[in-house]
CSV table of C-alpha atoms in Angstrom, one decimal:
chain,number,residue,atom,x,y,z
A,27,UNK,CA,103.0,53.1,108.2
A,28,UNK,CA,105.4,55.1,110.5
A,29,UNK,CA,107.3,57.2,107.4
A,30,UNK,CA,103.6,57.5,106.2
A,31,UNK,CA,102.5,58.9,109.8
A,32,UNK,CA,105.2,60.6,110.3
A,33,UNK,CA,105.3,62.5,106.7
A,34,UNK,CA,102.2,63.6,107.3
A,35,UNK,CA,102.2,64.6,110.8
A,36,UNK,CA,105.5,67.3,109.0
A,37,UNK,CA,103.4,68.8,107.1
A,38,UNK,CA,101.8,70.0,110.3
A,39,UNK,CA,105.4,71.6,109.7
A,40,UNK,CA,107.3,69.4,112.9
A,41,UNK,CA,109.8,67.3,110.6
A,42,UNK,CA,110.3,68.5,106.4
A,43,UNK,CA,113.7,68.3,107.2
A,44,UNK,CA,114.3,64.9,108.6
A,45,UNK,CA,113.2,63.6,105.8
A,46,UNK,CA,115.5,65.2,103.8
A,47,UNK,CA,118.1,62.9,105.5
A,48,UNK,CA,119.9,59.7,103.4
A,49,UNK,CA,117.6,57.6,105.4
A,50,UNK,CA,114.8,58.9,105.3
A,51,UNK,CA,115.0,60.0,101.6
A,52,UNK,CA,116.2,56.1,100.6
A,53,UNK,CA,113.0,55.0,102.1
A,54,UNK,CA,111.1,56.9,100.6
A,55,UNK,CA,112.4,56.5,97.7
A,56,UNK,CA,112.8,52.5,97.3
A,57,UNK,CA,109.3,51.8,99.1
A,58,UNK,CA,106.5,54.6,98.9
A,59,UNK,CA,107.4,57.6,96.4
A,60,UNK,CA,104.1,58.8,96.9
A,61,UNK,CA,104.8,59.9,99.8
A,62,UNK,CA,106.9,62.5,97.9
A,63,UNK,CA,103.8,64.6,97.4
A,64,UNK,CA,103.1,65.2,100.9
A,65,UNK,CA,106.7,66.5,101.7
A,66,UNK,CA,106.8,68.8,99.3
A,67,UNK,CA,102.9,70.2,100.6
A,68,UNK,CA,104.8,70.8,103.3
A,69,UNK,CA,107.9,72.4,101.9
A,70,UNK,CA,105.0,74.7,99.8
A,71,UNK,CA,103.7,76.0,102.8
A,72,UNK,CA,106.6,76.3,104.5
A,73,UNK,CA,108.7,79.2,103.9
A,74,UNK,CA,111.8,78.9,105.8
A,75,UNK,CA,112.1,75.9,104.0
A,76,UNK,CA,112.5,77.1,100.6
A,77,UNK,CA,115.8,76.5,99.8
A,78,UNK,CA,115.4,73.2,99.8
A,79,UNK,CA,112.9,72.9,96.7
A,80,UNK,CA,116.3,72.6,93.9
A,81,UNK,CA,116.8,69.2,96.5
A,82,UNK,CA,113.3,68.2,96.2
A,83,UNK,CA,112.7,69.1,92.4
A,84,UNK,CA,115.9,67.0,91.4
A,85,UNK,CA,114.5,64.0,93.9
A,86,UNK,CA,111.5,64.8,91.9
A,87,UNK,CA,112.4,64.4,88.8
A,88,UNK,CA,114.8,60.7,89.8
A,89,UNK,CA,112.2,59.4,90.3
A,90,UNK,CA,109.0,60.3,88.1
A,91,UNK,CA,108.8,57.4,86.1
A,92,UNK,CA,108.2,56.0,89.2
A,93,UNK,CA,105.6,58.1,90.4
A,94,UNK,CA,104.0,60.9,89.7
A,95,UNK,CA,100.9,63.8,90.7
A,96,UNK,CA,100.6,67.2,89.9
A,97,UNK,CA,102.0,68.7,92.7
A,98,UNK,CA,105.3,67.4,92.2
A,99,UNK,CA,104.5,68.2,87.5
A,100,UNK,CA,103.9,72.0,89.5
A,101,UNK,CA,107.2,72.1,91.2
A,102,UNK,CA,108.7,70.6,87.9
A,103,UNK,CA,106.6,72.9,85.3
A,104,UNK,CA,107.7,75.6,87.3
A,105,UNK,CA,111.7,75.1,89.0
A,106,UNK,CA,113.2,72.9,85.9
A,107,UNK,CA,111.4,74.0,82.8
A,108,UNK,CA,110.1,76.9,83.7
A,109,UNK,CA,107.4,76.8,82.0
A,110,UNK,CA,105.3,79.5,83.9
A,111,UNK,CA,101.5,78.2,81.7
A,112,UNK,CA,101.8,74.7,82.4
A,113,UNK,CA,102.2,75.4,85.7
A,114,UNK,CA,99.4,77.6,86.4
A,115,UNK,CA,97.5,75.4,84.6
A,116,UNK,CA,98.6,72.4,86.8
A,117,UNK,CA,97.1,74.4,89.8
A,118,UNK,CA,93.9,73.6,89.0
A,119,UNK,CA,94.8,69.8,89.0
A,120,UNK,CA,96.7,69.9,92.6
A,121,UNK,CA,93.7,71.4,93.9
A,122,UNK,CA,91.7,68.4,92.8
A,123,UNK,CA,94.2,65.9,94.4
A,124,UNK,CA,94.7,68.4,97.9
A,125,UNK,CA,91.0,68.2,98.3
A,126,UNK,CA,90.9,65.2,97.6
A,127,UNK,CA,93.5,63.7,99.7
A,128,UNK,CA,92.8,62.6,103.3
A,129,UNK,CA,96.1,64.3,105.0
A,130,UNK,CA,96.3,67.2,102.7
A,131,UNK,CA,92.5,68.6,102.6
A,132,UNK,CA,93.1,71.1,105.2
A,133,UNK,CA,96.7,72.4,103.6
A,134,UNK,CA,94.6,73.1,100.0
A,135,UNK,CA,94.3,77.0,100.5
A,136,UNK,CA,98.0,77.1,102.5
A,137,UNK,CA,99.4,75.3,99.1
A,138,UNK,CA,98.0,77.7,96.5
A,139,UNK,CA,98.7,80.8,98.3
A,140,UNK,CA,101.8,79.8,99.0
A,141,UNK,CA,102.2,78.0,95.6
A,142,UNK,CA,101.1,80.8,93.4
A,143,UNK,CA,103.3,83.4,95.4
A,144,UNK,CA,106.0,81.2,93.6
A,145,UNK,CA,104.5,81.0,90.7
A,146,UNK,CA,104.4,84.8,90.5
A,147,UNK,CA,108.1,85.6,91.9
A,148,UNK,CA,110.3,83.4,89.1
A,149,UNK,CA,107.4,84.9,85.8
A,150,UNK,CA,109.3,88.1,87.9
A,151,UNK,CA,113.0,87.1,87.5
A,152,UNK,CA,112.1,86.6,84.7
A,153,UNK,CA,110.6,89.3,82.9
A,154,UNK,CA,111.2,93.7,83.0
A,155,UNK,CA,107.6,94.3,82.1
A,156,UNK,CA,104.4,92.4,82.4
A,157,UNK,CA,101.2,93.7,80.6
A,158,UNK,CA,98.3,94.1,83.8
A,159,UNK,CA,95.6,93.2,82.0
A,160,UNK,CA,97.4,89.8,80.8
A,161,UNK,CA,97.4,88.8,83.8
A,162,UNK,CA,94.7,90.5,85.4
A,163,UNK,CA,93.3,87.2,82.3
A,164,UNK,CA,95.6,84.8,83.8
A,165,UNK,CA,94.3,84.9,86.9
A,166,UNK,CA,90.8,85.2,86.0
A,167,UNK,CA,91.1,88.3,87.4
A,168,UNK,CA,89.6,92.1,87.1
A,169,UNK,CA,91.9,94.4,87.1
A,170,UNK,CA,92.0,96.6,89.8
A,171,UNK,CA,91.6,93.2,91.7
A,172,UNK,CA,94.2,92.4,89.9
A,173,UNK,CA,96.8,95.1,90.6
A,174,UNK,CA,95.6,94.9,95.0
A,175,UNK,CA,96.9,91.1,94.6
A,176,UNK,CA,99.9,91.9,92.9
A,177,UNK,CA,101.0,94.6,95.2
A,178,UNK,CA,100.3,91.8,98.1
A,179,UNK,CA,102.7,89.4,96.2
A,180,UNK,CA,105.2,92.3,95.2
A,181,UNK,CA,105.2,92.3,98.8
A,182,UNK,CA,105.4,88.7,100.0
A,183,UNK,CA,107.6,87.9,97.5
A,184,UNK,CA,110.3,91.3,98.4
A,185,UNK,CA,110.1,92.0,95.0
A,186,UNK,CA,111.8,95.2,93.6
A,187,UNK,CA,109.3,96.2,91.0
A,188,UNK,CA,106.3,99.2,91.1
A,189,UNK,CA,103.2,99.6,88.6
A,190,UNK,CA,103.2,102.0,85.3
A,191,UNK,CA,98.9,102.6,85.7
A,192,UNK,CA,99.0,105.2,82.4
A,193,UNK,CA,101.2,101.9,80.7
A,194,UNK,CA,99.0,98.9,82.5
A,195,UNK,CA,102.0,97.5,83.1
A,196,UNK,CA,104.1,96.2,85.8
A,197,UNK,CA,107.9,96.7,85.7
A,198,UNK,CA,110.6,94.3,87.8
A,199,UNK,CA,113.8,95.7,89.1
A,200,UNK,CA,112.8,98.9,90.3
A,201,UNK,CA,116.3,99.9,92.3
A,202,UNK,CA,114.8,102.2,95.6
A,203,UNK,CA,116.0,105.4,96.4
A,204,UNK,CA,119.8,106.0,97.6
A,205,UNK,CA,119.8,108.0,100.5
A,206,UNK,CA,123.0,108.5,100.1
A,207,UNK,CA,122.3,109.9,96.4
A,208,UNK,CA,119.4,111.4,97.6
A,209,UNK,CA,121.7,114.2,99.9
A,210,UNK,CA,124.2,114.3,97.1
A,211,UNK,CA,121.1,115.6,94.9
A,212,UNK,CA,119.8,118.0,97.5
A,213,UNK,CA,122.9,119.1,98.6
A,214,UNK,CA,123.7,119.8,95.0
A,215,UNK,CA,120.5,121.7,94.2
A,216,UNK,CA,121.4,123.9,98.3
A,217,UNK,CA,124.4,125.1,96.3
A,218,UNK,CA,123.1,126.0,93.7
A,219,UNK,CA,120.5,127.9,94.9
A,220,UNK,CA,123.1,129.0,97.6
A,221,UNK,CA,124.8,130.5,93.8
A,222,UNK,CA,121.6,131.9,92.3
A,223,UNK,CA,120.9,133.9,96.3
A,224,UNK,CA,124.4,135.2,95.7
A,225,UNK,CA,124.7,136.0,91.9
A,226,UNK,CA,121.0,138.1,92.7
A,227,UNK,CA,122.9,139.9,96.4
A,228,UNK,CA,125.7,140.7,93.8
A,229,UNK,CA,124.1,141.9,91.1
A,230,UNK,CA,121.6,144.3,93.6
A,231,UNK,CA,124.5,145.5,95.3
A,232,UNK,CA,126.8,146.2,91.9
A,233,UNK,CA,123.3,148.1,90.8
A,234,UNK,CA,122.4,150.4,94.0
A,235,UNK,CA,126.4,151.8,93.1
A,236,UNK,CA,125.8,153.1,89.5
A,237,UNK,CA,122.5,154.4,90.5
A,238,UNK,CA,124.8,156.9,93.8
């Protein structure tokens, strides 16, 4: 009961790191693997703990034969299987499970927001171009609303991307302009314009000499 109470408290952002210690994790795996759901929600909804997701997914895979639920399966679909279609569908099940859980119902919106961000971020990392209409359909949104959502997701995930409205695609891996390179290009342009100006002055000078 004590460990159950502590894990529920950790969803509020207090003790999640503690439960990755060998002693606590052994207790969860041995006596109460269902508490992995609470730990998963705590990790997903706390950005600074995202580094713990891989360890959590490894534990979830080990414990799947003893306990599993939509929240844990979502993380497996996304991080172990890279099955974005199934992960997207799984989110609907996650919403129902969290809404019906007394300890997690207040965390439902935070979980869904973070889960969609991780889903989008992982999808973007293995694609160079994403069709906006396809993404809007998957998100169940109008294309304009989907574009606004994507802009926010790109910003939140700190991805290098831009939206090409003409082709209707999100283009990933766009490198920001290099300041040093910009200076070089501007210097080249300035040098060329100076050269052209000097040539024009020289030609005018020659023409004046000839007329005299």
